PDB file of C-alpha atoms and ligand atoms in Angstrom:
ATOM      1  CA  UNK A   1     -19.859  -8.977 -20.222  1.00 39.00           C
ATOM      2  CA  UNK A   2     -17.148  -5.856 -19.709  1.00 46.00           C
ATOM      3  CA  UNK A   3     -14.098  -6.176 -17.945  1.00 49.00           C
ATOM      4  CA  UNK A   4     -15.193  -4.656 -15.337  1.00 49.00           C
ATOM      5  CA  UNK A   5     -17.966  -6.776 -14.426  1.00 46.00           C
ATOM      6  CA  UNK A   6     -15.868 -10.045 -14.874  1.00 60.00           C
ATOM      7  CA  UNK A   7     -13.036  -8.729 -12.342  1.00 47.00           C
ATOM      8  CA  UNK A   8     -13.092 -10.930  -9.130  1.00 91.00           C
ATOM      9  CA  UNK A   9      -9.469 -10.472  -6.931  1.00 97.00           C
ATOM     10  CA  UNK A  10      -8.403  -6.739  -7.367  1.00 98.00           C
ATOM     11  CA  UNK A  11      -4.703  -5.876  -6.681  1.00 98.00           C
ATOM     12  CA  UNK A  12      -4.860  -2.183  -5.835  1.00 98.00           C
ATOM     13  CA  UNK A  13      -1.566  -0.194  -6.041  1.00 96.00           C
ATOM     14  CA  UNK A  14       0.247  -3.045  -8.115  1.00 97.00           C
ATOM     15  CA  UNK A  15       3.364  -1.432  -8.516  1.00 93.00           C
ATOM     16  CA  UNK A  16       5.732  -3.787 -10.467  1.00 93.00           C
ATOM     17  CA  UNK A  17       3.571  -6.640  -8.685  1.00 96.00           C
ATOM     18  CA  UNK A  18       1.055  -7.923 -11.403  1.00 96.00           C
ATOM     19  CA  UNK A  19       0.379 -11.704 -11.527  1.00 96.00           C
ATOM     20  CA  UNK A  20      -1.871 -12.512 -14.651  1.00 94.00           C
ATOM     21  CA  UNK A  21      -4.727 -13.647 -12.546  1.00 93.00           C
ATOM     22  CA  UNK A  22      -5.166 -11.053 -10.645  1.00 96.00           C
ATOM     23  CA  UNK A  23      -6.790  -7.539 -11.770  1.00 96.00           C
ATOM     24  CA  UNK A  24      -3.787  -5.285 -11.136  1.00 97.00           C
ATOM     25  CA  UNK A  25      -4.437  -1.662 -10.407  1.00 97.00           C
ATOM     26  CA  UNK A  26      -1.998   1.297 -10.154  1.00 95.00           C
ATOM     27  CA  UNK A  27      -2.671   5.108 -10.880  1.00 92.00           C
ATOM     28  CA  UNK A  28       1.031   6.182 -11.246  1.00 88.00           C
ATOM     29  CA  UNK A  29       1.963   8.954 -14.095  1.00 87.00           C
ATOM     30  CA  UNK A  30       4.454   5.882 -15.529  1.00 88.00           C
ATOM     31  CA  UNK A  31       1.487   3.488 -15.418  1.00 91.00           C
ATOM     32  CA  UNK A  32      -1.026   6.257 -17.307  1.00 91.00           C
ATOM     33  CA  UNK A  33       1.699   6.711 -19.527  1.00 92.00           C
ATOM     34  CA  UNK A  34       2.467   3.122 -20.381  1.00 92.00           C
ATOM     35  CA  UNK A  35      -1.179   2.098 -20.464  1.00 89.00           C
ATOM     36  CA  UNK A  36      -2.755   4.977 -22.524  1.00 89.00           C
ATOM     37  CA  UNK A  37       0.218   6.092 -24.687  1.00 92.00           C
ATOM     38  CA  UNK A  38       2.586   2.817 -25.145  1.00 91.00           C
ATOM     39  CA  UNK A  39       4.145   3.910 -27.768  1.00 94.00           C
ATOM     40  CA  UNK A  40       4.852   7.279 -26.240  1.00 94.00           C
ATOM     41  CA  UNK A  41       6.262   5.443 -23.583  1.00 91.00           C
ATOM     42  CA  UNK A  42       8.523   2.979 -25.545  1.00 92.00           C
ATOM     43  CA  UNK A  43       9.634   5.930 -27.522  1.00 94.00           C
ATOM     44  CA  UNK A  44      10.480   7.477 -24.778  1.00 93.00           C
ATOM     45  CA  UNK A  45      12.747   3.999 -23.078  1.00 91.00           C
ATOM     46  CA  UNK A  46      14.621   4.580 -26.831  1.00 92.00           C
ATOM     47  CA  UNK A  47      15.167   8.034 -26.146  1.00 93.00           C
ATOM     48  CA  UNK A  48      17.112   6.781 -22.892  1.00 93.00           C
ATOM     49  CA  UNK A  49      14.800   9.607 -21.119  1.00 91.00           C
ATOM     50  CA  UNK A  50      12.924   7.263 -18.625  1.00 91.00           C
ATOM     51  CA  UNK A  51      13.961   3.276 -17.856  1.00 91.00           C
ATOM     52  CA  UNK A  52      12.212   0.090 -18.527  1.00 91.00           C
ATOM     53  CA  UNK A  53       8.609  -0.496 -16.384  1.00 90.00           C
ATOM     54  CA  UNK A  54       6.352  -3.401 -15.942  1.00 90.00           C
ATOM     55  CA  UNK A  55       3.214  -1.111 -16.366  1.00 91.00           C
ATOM     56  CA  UNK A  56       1.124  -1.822 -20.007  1.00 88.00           C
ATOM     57  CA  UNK A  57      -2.047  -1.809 -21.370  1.00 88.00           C
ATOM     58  CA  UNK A  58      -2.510  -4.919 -19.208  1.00 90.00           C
ATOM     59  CA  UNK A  59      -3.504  -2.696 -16.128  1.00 91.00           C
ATOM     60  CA  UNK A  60      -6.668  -0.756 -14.636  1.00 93.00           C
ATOM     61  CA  UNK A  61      -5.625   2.821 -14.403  1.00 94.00           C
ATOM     62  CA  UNK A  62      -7.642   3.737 -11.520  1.00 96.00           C
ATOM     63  CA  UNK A  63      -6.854   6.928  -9.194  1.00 94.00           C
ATOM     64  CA  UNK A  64      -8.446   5.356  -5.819  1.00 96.00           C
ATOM     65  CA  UNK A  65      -8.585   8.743  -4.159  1.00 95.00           C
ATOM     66  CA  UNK A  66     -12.102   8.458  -6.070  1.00 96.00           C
ATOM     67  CA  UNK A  67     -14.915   5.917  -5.828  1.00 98.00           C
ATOM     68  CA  UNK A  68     -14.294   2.254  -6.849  1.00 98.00           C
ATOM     69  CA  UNK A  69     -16.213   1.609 -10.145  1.00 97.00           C
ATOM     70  CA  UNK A  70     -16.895  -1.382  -9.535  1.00 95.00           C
ATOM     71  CA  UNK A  71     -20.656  -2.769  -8.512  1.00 95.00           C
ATOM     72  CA  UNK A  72     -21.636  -3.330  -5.111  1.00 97.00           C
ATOM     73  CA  UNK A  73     -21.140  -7.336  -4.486  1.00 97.00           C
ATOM     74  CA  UNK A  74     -19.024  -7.882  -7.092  1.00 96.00           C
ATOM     75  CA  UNK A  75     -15.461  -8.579  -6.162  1.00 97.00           C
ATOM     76  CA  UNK A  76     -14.479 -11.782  -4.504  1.00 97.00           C
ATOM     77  CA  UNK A  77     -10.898 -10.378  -2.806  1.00 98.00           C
ATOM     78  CA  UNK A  78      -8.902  -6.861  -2.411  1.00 98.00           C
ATOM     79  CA  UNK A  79      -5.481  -7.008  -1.776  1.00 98.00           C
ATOM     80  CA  UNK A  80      -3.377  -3.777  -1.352  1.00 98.00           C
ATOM     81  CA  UNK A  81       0.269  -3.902   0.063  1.00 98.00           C
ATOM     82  CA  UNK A  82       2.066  -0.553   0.588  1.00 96.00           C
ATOM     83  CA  UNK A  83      -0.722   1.481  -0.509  1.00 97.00           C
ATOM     84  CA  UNK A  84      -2.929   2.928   2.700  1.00 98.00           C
ATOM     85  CA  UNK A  85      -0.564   4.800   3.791  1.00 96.00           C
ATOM     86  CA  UNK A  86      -0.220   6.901   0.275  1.00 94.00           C
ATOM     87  CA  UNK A  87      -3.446   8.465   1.431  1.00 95.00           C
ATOM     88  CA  UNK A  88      -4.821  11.354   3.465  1.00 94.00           C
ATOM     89  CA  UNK A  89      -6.612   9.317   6.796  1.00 96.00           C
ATOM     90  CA  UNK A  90     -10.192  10.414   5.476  1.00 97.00           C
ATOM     91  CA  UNK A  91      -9.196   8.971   1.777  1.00 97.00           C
ATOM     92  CA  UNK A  92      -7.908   6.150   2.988  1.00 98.00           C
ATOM     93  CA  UNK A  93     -11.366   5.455   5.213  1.00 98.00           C
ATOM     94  CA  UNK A  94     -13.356   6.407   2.090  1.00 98.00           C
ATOM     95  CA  UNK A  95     -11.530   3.413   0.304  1.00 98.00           C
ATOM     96  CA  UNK A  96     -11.582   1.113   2.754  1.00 98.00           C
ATOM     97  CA  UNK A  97     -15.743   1.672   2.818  1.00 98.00           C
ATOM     98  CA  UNK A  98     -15.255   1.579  -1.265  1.00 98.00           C
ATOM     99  CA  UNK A  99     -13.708  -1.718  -0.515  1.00 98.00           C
ATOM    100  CA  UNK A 100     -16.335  -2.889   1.757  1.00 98.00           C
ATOM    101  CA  UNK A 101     -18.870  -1.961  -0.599  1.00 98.00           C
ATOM    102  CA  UNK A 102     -17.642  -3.783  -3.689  1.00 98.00           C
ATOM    103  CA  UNK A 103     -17.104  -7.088  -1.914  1.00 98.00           C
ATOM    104  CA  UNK A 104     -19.306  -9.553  -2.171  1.00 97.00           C
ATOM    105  CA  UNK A 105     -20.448 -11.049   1.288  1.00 97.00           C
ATOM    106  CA  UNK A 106     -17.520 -12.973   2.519  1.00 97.00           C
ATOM    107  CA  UNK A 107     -15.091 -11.148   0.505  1.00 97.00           C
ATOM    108  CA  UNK A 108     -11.975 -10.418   2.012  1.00 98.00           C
ATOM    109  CA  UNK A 109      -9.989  -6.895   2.116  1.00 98.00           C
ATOM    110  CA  UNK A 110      -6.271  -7.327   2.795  1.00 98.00           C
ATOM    111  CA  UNK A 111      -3.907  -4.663   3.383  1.00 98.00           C
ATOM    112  CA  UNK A 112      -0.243  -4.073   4.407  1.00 98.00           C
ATOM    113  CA  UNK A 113       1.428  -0.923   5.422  1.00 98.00           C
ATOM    114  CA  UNK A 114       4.461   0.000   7.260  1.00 97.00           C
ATOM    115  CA  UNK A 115       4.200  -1.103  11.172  1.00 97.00           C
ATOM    116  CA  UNK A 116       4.702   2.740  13.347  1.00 96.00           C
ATOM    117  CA  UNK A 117       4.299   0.906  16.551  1.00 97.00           C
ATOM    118  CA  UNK A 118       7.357  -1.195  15.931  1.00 97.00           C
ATOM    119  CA  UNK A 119       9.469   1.753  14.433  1.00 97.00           C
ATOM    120  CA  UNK A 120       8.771   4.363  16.553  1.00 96.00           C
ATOM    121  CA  UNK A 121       9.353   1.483  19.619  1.00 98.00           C
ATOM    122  CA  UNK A 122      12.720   0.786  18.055  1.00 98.00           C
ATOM    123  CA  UNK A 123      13.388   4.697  18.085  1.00 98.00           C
ATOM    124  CA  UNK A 124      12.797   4.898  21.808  1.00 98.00           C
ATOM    125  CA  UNK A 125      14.808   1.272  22.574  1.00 98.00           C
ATOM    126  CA  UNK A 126      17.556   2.792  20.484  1.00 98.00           C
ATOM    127  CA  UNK A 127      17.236   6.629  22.642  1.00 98.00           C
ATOM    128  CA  UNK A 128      17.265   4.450  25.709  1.00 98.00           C
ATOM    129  CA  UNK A 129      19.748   2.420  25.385  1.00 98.00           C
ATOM    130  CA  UNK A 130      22.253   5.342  24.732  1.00 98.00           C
ATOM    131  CA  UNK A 131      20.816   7.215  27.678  1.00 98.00           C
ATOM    132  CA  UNK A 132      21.583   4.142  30.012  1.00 98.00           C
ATOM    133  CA  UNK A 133      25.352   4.360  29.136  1.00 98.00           C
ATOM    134  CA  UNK A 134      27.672   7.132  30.723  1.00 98.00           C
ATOM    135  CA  UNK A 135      27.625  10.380  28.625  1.00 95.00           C
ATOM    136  CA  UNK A 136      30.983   9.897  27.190  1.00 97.00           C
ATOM    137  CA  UNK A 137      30.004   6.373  26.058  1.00 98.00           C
ATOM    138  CA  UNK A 138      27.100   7.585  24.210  1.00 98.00           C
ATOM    139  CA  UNK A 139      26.819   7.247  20.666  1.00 98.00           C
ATOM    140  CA  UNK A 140      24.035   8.494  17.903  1.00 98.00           C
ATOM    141  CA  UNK A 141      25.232   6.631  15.133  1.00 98.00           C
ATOM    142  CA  UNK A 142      21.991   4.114  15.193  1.00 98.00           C
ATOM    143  CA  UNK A 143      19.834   6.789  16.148  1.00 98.00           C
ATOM    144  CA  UNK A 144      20.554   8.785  13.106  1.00 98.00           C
ATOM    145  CA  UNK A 145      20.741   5.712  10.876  1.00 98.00           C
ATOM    146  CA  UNK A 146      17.138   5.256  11.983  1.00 98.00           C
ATOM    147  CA  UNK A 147      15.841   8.349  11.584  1.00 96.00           C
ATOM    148  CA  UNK A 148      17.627   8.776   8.319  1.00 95.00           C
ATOM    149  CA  UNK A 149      15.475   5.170   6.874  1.00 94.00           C
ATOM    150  CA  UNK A 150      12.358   7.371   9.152  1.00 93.00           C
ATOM    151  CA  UNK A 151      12.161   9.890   6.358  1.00 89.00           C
ATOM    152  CA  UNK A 152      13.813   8.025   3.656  1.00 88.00           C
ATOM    153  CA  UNK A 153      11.252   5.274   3.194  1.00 88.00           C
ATOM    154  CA  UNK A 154       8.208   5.866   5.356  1.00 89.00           C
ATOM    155  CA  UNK A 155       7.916   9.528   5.591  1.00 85.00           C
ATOM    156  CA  UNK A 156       8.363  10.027   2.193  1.00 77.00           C
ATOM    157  CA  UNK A 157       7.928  13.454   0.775  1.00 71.00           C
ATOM    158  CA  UNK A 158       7.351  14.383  -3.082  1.00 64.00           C
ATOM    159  CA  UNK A 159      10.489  13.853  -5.931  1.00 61.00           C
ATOM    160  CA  UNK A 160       8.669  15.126  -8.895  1.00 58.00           C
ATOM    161  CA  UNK A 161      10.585  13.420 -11.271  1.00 52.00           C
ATOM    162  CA  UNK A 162      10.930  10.085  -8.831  1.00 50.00           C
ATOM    163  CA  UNK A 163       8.505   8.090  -6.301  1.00 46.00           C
ATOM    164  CA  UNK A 164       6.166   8.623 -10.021  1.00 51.00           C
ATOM    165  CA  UNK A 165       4.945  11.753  -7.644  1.00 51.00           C
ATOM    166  CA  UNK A 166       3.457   9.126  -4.582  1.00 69.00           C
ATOM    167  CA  UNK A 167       4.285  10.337  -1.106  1.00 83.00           C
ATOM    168  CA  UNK A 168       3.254   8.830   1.778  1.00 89.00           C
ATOM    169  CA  UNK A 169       0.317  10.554   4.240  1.00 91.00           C
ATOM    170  CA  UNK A 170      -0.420   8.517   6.974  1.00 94.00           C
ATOM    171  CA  UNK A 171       1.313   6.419   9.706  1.00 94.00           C
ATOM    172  CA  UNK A 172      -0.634   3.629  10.705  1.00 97.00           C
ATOM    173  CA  UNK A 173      -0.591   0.867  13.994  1.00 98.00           C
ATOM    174  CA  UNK A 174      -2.635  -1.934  14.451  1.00 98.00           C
ATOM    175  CA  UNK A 175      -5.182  -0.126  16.667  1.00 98.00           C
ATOM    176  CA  UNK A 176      -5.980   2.404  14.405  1.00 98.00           C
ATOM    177  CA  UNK A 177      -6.399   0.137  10.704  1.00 98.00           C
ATOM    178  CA  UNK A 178      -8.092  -2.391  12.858  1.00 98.00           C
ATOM    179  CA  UNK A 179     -10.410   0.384  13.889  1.00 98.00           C
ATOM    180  CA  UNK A 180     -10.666   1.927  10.632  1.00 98.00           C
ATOM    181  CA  UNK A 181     -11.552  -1.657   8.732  1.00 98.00           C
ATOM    182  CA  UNK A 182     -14.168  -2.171  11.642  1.00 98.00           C
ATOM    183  CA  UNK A 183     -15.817   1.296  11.540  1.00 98.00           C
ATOM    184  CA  UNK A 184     -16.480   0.569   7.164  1.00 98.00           C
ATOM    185  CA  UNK A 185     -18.228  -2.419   8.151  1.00 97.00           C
ATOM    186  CA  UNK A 186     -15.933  -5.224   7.648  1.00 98.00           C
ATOM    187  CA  UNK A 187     -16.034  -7.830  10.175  1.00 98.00           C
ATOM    188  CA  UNK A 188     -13.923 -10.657  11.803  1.00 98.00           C
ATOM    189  CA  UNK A 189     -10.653  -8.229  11.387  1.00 98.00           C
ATOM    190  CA  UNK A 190      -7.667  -9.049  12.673  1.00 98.00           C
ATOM    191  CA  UNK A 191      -4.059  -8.570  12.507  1.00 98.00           C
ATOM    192  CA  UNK A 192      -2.603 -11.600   9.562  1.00 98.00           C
ATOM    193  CA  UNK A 193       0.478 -12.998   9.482  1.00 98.00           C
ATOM    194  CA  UNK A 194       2.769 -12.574   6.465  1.00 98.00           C
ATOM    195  CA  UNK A 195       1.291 -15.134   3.229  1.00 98.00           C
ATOM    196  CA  UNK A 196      -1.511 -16.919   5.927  1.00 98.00           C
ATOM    197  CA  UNK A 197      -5.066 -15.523   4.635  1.00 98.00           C
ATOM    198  CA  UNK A 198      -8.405 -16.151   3.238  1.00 97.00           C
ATOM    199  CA  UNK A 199      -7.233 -15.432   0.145  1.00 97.00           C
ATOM    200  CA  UNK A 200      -5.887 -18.614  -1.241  1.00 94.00           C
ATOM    201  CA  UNK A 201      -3.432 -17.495  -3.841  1.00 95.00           C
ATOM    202  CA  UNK A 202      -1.903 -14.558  -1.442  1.00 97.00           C
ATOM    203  CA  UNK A 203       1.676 -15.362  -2.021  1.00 98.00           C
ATOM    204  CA  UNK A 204       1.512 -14.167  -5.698  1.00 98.00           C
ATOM    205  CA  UNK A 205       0.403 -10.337  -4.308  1.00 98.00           C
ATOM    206  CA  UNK A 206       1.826  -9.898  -0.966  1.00 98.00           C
ATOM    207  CA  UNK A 207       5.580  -9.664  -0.963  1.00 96.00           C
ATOM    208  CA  UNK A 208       6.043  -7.318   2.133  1.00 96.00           C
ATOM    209  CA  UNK A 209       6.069  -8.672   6.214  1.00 97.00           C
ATOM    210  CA  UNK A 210       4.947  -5.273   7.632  1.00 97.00           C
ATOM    211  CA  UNK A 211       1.739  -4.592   9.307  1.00 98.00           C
ATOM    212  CA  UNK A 212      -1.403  -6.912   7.801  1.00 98.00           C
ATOM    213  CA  UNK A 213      -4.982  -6.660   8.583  1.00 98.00           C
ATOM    214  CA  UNK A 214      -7.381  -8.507   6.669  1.00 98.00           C
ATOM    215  CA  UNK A 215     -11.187  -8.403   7.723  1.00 98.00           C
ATOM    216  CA  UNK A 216     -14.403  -9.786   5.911  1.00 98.00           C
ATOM    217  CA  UNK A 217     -17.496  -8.202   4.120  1.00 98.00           C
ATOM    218  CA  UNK A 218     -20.926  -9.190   5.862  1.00 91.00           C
TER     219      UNK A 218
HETATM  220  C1  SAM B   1       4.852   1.223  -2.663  1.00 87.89           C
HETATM  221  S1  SAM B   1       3.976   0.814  -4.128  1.00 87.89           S
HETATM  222  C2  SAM B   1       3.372  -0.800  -3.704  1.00 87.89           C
HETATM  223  C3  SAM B   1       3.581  -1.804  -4.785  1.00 87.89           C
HETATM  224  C4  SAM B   1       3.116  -3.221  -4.452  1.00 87.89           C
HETATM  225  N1  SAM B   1       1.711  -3.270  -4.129  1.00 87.89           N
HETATM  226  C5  SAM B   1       3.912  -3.837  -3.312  1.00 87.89           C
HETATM  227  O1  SAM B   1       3.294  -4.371  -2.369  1.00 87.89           O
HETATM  228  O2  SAM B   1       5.138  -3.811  -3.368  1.00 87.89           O
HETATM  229  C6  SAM B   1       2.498   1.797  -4.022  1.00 87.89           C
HETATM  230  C7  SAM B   1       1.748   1.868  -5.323  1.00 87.89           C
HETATM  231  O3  SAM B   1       0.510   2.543  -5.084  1.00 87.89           O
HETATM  232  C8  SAM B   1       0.244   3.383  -6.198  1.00 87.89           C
HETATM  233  N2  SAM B   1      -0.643   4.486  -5.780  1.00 87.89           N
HETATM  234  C9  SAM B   1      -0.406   5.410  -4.831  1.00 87.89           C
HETATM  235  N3  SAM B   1      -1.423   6.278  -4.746  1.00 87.89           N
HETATM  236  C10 SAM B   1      -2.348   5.893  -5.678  1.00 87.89           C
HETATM  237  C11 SAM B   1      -3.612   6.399  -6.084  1.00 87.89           C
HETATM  238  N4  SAM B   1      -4.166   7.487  -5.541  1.00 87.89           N
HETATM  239  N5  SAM B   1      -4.273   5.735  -7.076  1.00 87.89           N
HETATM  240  C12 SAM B   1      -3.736   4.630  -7.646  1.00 87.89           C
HETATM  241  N6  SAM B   1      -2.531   4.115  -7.304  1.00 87.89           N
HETATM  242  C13 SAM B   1      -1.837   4.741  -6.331  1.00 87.89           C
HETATM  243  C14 SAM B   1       1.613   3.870  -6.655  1.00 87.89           C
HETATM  244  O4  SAM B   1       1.589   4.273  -7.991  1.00 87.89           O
HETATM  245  C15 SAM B   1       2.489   2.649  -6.408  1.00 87.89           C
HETATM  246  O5  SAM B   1       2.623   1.853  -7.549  1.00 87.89           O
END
């Protein structure tokens, strides 16, 4: 049997997040680098030109822009935090549908991104509250601090050299990944709460409280 065909939980977009049971996944220039060239990579760390990294031979180096090559049926769980929103919208449907077609019936897709509703709600609470106050009272020292993490850590735009050249594309609210899970043919979707889930082991791959949907394969 090849690897491929004994993978059952996939981990896509690992990051530094790779428990040993788990197929991890990541398609990061540092993971291609530490997978295909190691010692390229260690001579690198010696050189003192690029830090320590948890990526190795040990992962998948997948970019999941493209097709899943996986079989149809195959997988038994998909769980991707902070990834979705690295894509396009129509990528990000295309592997949601890749994810719906790999599982086997009654496989679960779980993903986590960063919750828009709840920031952009905190931008307006924040807007109002100043606007409430008499004008020489006002202050936009929250504001800013909030748009400031905005385009710091959720609008993220390209650092060649940093970010391993991963932006983000895509804002996302529970209406519209719901939507998006339901129109690739998952079913029973619905908004999870942080480490509750079909998947049993959960705890060892989700590590972020943001927004979760999780939906099943019919
Ligand atoms: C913010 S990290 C998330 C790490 C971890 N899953 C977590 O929950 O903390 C996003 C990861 O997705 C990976 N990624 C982004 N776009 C990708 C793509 N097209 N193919 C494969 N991996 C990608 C990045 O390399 C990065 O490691």
């Amino acid at each position: 049997m090849d690897k491929l065909s004994e993978v059952k939980k996939l981990n896509l977009g690992c990051g530094p997040v790779q428990p040993e049971d788990w197929t991890n996944v990541d398609g990061s220039n540092r993971a291609k680098l530490a997978s295909k060239l190691p010692w390229l990579d260690s001579l690198l760390q010696k050189a003192g030109l690029i830090g320590e990294t948890e990526f190795g031979p040990h992962i998948d180096i997948l970019d999941l822009s493209k097709d899943l090559p996986y079989e149809s049926n195959s997988i038994d769980a998909i769980y991707a935090g902070e990834l979705w929103e690295h894509f396009e919208y129509e990528k990000a449907e295309h592997l949601t549908r890749e994810c719906a077609r790999v599982l086997k019936p009654g496989g679960v897709l779980r993903v986590c991104v960063p919750d828009c509703e709840e920031i952009w709600n905190t931008y307006l609470e924040l807007v109002q509250q100043e606007k409430a106050k008499p004008a020489e009272q006002r202050s936009d020292e929250k504001i800013v601090a909030h748009v400031k993490m905005y385009f710091d850590d959720i609008c993220t735009r390209r650092i060649w050299l940093g970010s391993m050249g991963h932006t983000h594309k895509w804002n996302y609210d529970e209406v519209q990944l719901i939507s998006m899970f339901q129109r690739c043919g998952l079913n029973d979707v619905e908004r999870g709460k942080f480490h509750q889930s079909r998947i049993e082991d959960v705890q060892k791959v989700e590590r972020s409280d943001f927004l979760i949907v999780e939906g099943v394969a019919g």
